[in-house]
Amino acid sequence: SHQGRDIHDPAILAMFTRDALLASDWYQQRLVTKQNRDIRLWERHVAYLDAYIARPSHQDLVARFDIRARLDKSREKLAAVRAPAYLDSLYGTLGADPMRAM
């Protein structure tokens, strides 16, 4: 019990409804953390493909495996995860733990 309330108190129970959890600041932070991690992931993908394409010794593979198209798709995905709509699309998911280092 805390301040005269126990687990069966309606005020305590209301804190753990789906709506209350999804509206909480800590849940919003989980979603922002997830978006930021996804942005960093796709930035790494784009940087890797850019570096791969820049290597003269890899030009035959760039053509054979259509790496430029993969780079274009990666840039599109990066733009998508940066968009506010992506953050909205995460609503209802677990998001990511802000305390866990990546």
PDB file of C-alpha atoms in Angstrom:
ATOM      1  CA  SER A   1       0.000   0.000   0.000  1.00  0.00           C
ATOM      2  CA  HIS A   2       1.053   3.566  -0.615  1.00  0.00           C
ATOM      3  CA  GLN A   3      -0.581   6.668   0.871  1.00  0.00           C
ATOM      4  CA  GLY A   4      -3.468   4.567   2.074  1.00  0.00           C
ATOM      5  CA  ARG A   5      -4.091   3.016  -1.337  1.00  0.00           C
ATOM      6  CA  ASP A   6      -3.521  -0.538  -2.451  1.00  0.00           C
ATOM      7  CA  ILE A   7      -3.473  -2.315  -5.792  1.00  0.00           C
ATOM      8  CA  HIS A   8      -7.266  -2.522  -5.865  1.00  0.00           C
ATOM      9  CA  ASP A   9      -7.783   1.239  -5.580  1.00  0.00           C
ATOM     10  CA  PRO A  10      -9.409   2.604  -8.771  1.00  0.00           C
ATOM     11  CA  ALA A  11      -6.894   5.469  -8.951  1.00  0.00           C
ATOM     12  CA  ILE A  12      -4.014   2.997  -8.921  1.00  0.00           C
ATOM     13  CA  LEU A  13      -5.686   0.676 -11.426  1.00  0.00           C
ATOM     14  CA  ALA A  14      -6.359   3.613 -13.759  1.00  0.00           C
ATOM     15  CA  MET A  15      -2.620   4.233 -14.030  1.00  0.00           C
ATOM     16  CA  PHE A  16      -2.204   0.856 -15.733  1.00  0.00           C
ATOM     17  CA  THR A  17      -4.899   0.967 -18.382  1.00  0.00           C
ATOM     18  CA  ARG A  18      -3.814   0.754 -21.993  1.00  0.00           C
ATOM     19  CA  ASP A  19      -4.886   4.330 -22.647  1.00  0.00           C
ATOM     20  CA  ALA A  20      -3.000   5.665 -19.616  1.00  0.00           C
ATOM     21  CA  LEU A  21       0.164   3.815 -20.584  1.00  0.00           C
ATOM     22  CA  LEU A  22       0.036   4.939 -24.214  1.00  0.00           C
ATOM     23  CA  ALA A  23      -0.538   8.547 -23.123  1.00  0.00           C
ATOM     24  CA  SER A  24       2.370   8.574 -20.659  1.00  0.00           C
ATOM     25  CA  ASP A  25       5.544  10.600 -21.124  1.00  0.00           C
ATOM     26  CA  TRP A  26       7.751   7.546 -20.605  1.00  0.00           C
ATOM     27  CA  TYR A  27       5.960   5.692 -23.407  1.00  0.00           C
ATOM     28  CA  GLN A  28       6.399   8.657 -25.754  1.00  0.00           C
ATOM     29  CA  GLN A  29      10.112   8.622 -24.892  1.00  0.00           C
ATOM     30  CA  ARG A  30      10.283   4.934 -25.874  1.00  0.00           C
ATOM     31  CA  LEU A  31       8.827   5.801 -29.280  1.00  0.00           C
ATOM     32  CA  VAL A  32      11.225   8.707 -29.823  1.00  0.00           C
ATOM     33  CA  THR A  33      14.123   6.453 -28.795  1.00  0.00           C
ATOM     34  CA  LYS A  34      13.009   3.825 -31.323  1.00  0.00           C
ATOM     35  CA  GLN A  35      12.767   6.423 -34.076  1.00  0.00           C
ATOM     36  CA  ASN A  36      16.215   7.828 -33.255  1.00  0.00           C
ATOM     37  CA  ARG A  37      17.769   4.359 -33.298  1.00  0.00           C
ATOM     38  CA  ASP A  38      16.134   3.567 -36.621  1.00  0.00           C
ATOM     39  CA  ILE A  39      17.425   6.844 -38.050  1.00  0.00           C
ATOM     40  CA  ARG A  40      20.961   5.982 -36.939  1.00  0.00           C
ATOM     41  CA  LEU A  41      20.623   2.487 -38.409  1.00  0.00           C
ATOM     42  CA  TRP A  42      19.565   3.753 -41.830  1.00  0.00           C
ATOM     43  CA  GLU A  43      22.240   6.467 -41.744  1.00  0.00           C
ATOM     44  CA  ARG A  44      24.805   3.689 -41.258  1.00  0.00           C
ATOM     45  CA  HIS A  45      23.325   1.707 -44.157  1.00  0.00           C
ATOM     46  CA  VAL A  46      23.473   4.740 -46.457  1.00  0.00           C
ATOM     47  CA  ALA A  47      27.034   5.584 -45.396  1.00  0.00           C
ATOM     48  CA  TYR A  48      28.167   1.993 -45.972  1.00  0.00           C
ATOM     49  CA  LEU A  49      26.640   1.826 -49.441  1.00  0.00           C
ATOM     50  CA  ASP A  50      28.076   5.240 -50.343  1.00  0.00           C
ATOM     51  CA  ALA A  51      31.537   4.060 -49.295  1.00  0.00           C
ATOM     52  CA  TYR A  52      31.109   0.778 -51.152  1.00  0.00           C
ATOM     53  CA  ILE A  53      30.136   2.551 -54.372  1.00  0.00           C
ATOM     54  CA  ALA A  54      33.095   4.926 -54.026  1.00  0.00           C
ATOM     55  CA  ARG A  55      35.631   2.080 -54.123  1.00  0.00           C
ATOM     56  CA  PRO A  56      37.057   1.716 -57.641  1.00  0.00           C
ATOM     57  CA  SER A  57      37.778  -1.963 -57.005  1.00  0.00           C
ATOM     58  CA  HIS A  58      34.075  -2.682 -56.386  1.00  0.00           C
ATOM     59  CA  GLN A  59      32.585  -1.197 -59.546  1.00  0.00           C
ATOM     60  CA  ASP A  60      31.845  -4.565 -61.153  1.00  0.00           C
ATOM     61  CA  LEU A  61      29.943  -5.672 -58.043  1.00  0.00           C
ATOM     62  CA  VAL A  62      28.138  -2.322 -57.824  1.00  0.00           C
ATOM     63  CA  ALA A  63      26.750  -2.957 -61.282  1.00  0.00           C
ATOM     64  CA  ARG A  64      26.117  -6.686 -60.856  1.00  0.00           C
ATOM     65  CA  PHE A  65      24.236  -6.350 -57.572  1.00  0.00           C
ATOM     66  CA  ASP A  66      22.565  -3.028 -58.434  1.00  0.00           C
ATOM     67  CA  ILE A  67      24.026  -1.358 -55.368  1.00  0.00           C
ATOM     68  CA  ARG A  68      22.923   2.089 -56.573  1.00  0.00           C
ATOM     69  CA  ALA A  69      19.286   0.951 -56.425  1.00  0.00           C
ATOM     70  CA  ARG A  70      19.884  -0.413 -52.934  1.00  0.00           C
ATOM     71  CA  LEU A  71      21.358   2.941 -51.953  1.00  0.00           C
ATOM     72  CA  ASP A  72      18.309   4.726 -53.350  1.00  0.00           C
ATOM     73  CA  LYS A  73      16.005   2.428 -51.364  1.00  0.00           C
ATOM     74  CA  SER A  74      18.080   3.005 -48.227  1.00  0.00           C
ATOM     75  CA  ARG A  75      17.843   6.771 -48.677  1.00  0.00           C
ATOM     76  CA  GLU A  76      14.080   6.447 -49.116  1.00  0.00           C
ATOM     77  CA  LYS A  77      13.843   4.392 -45.928  1.00  0.00           C
ATOM     78  CA  LEU A  78      15.992   6.932 -44.070  1.00  0.00           C
ATOM     79  CA  ALA A  79      13.682   9.736 -45.174  1.00  0.00           C
ATOM     80  CA  ALA A  80      10.675   7.671 -44.079  1.00  0.00           C
ATOM     81  CA  VAL A  81      12.006   6.975 -40.575  1.00  0.00           C
ATOM     82  CA  ARG A  82      12.901  10.656 -40.143  1.00  0.00           C
ATOM     83  CA  ALA A  83       9.336  11.745 -40.928  1.00  0.00           C
ATOM     84  CA  PRO A  84       6.852  12.591 -38.158  1.00  0.00           C
ATOM     85  CA  ALA A  85       4.491  10.006 -39.670  1.00  0.00           C
ATOM     86  CA  TYR A  86       6.994   7.276 -38.761  1.00  0.00           C
ATOM     87  CA  LEU A  87       6.823   8.257 -35.110  1.00  0.00           C
ATOM     88  CA  ASP A  88       3.025   8.088 -35.356  1.00  0.00           C
ATOM     89  CA  SER A  89       3.276   4.633 -36.924  1.00  0.00           C
ATOM     90  CA  LEU A  90       5.136   3.372 -33.863  1.00  0.00           C
ATOM     91  CA  TYR A  91       2.174   4.103 -31.583  1.00  0.00           C
ATOM     92  CA  GLY A  92       1.037   0.858 -29.997  1.00  0.00           C
ATOM     93  CA  THR A  93       4.421  -0.842 -30.343  1.00  0.00           C
ATOM     94  CA  LEU A  94       6.927  -1.400 -27.557  1.00  0.00           C
ATOM     95  CA  GLY A  95       9.251   1.299 -28.845  1.00  0.00           C
ATOM     96  CA  ALA A  96      12.776   1.028 -27.438  1.00  0.00           C
ATOM     97  CA  ASP A  97      14.185   1.177 -23.942  1.00  0.00           C
ATOM     98  CA  PRO A  98      15.894   4.570 -23.536  1.00  0.00           C
ATOM     99  CA  MET A  99      18.115   3.170 -20.786  1.00  0.00           C
ATOM    100  CA  ARG A 100      19.590   0.444 -22.979  1.00  0.00           C
ATOM    101  CA  ALA A 101      22.691   1.560 -24.820  1.00  0.00           C
ATOM    102  CA  MET A 102      22.992   0.821 -28.486  1.00  0.00           C
TER     103      MET A 102
END
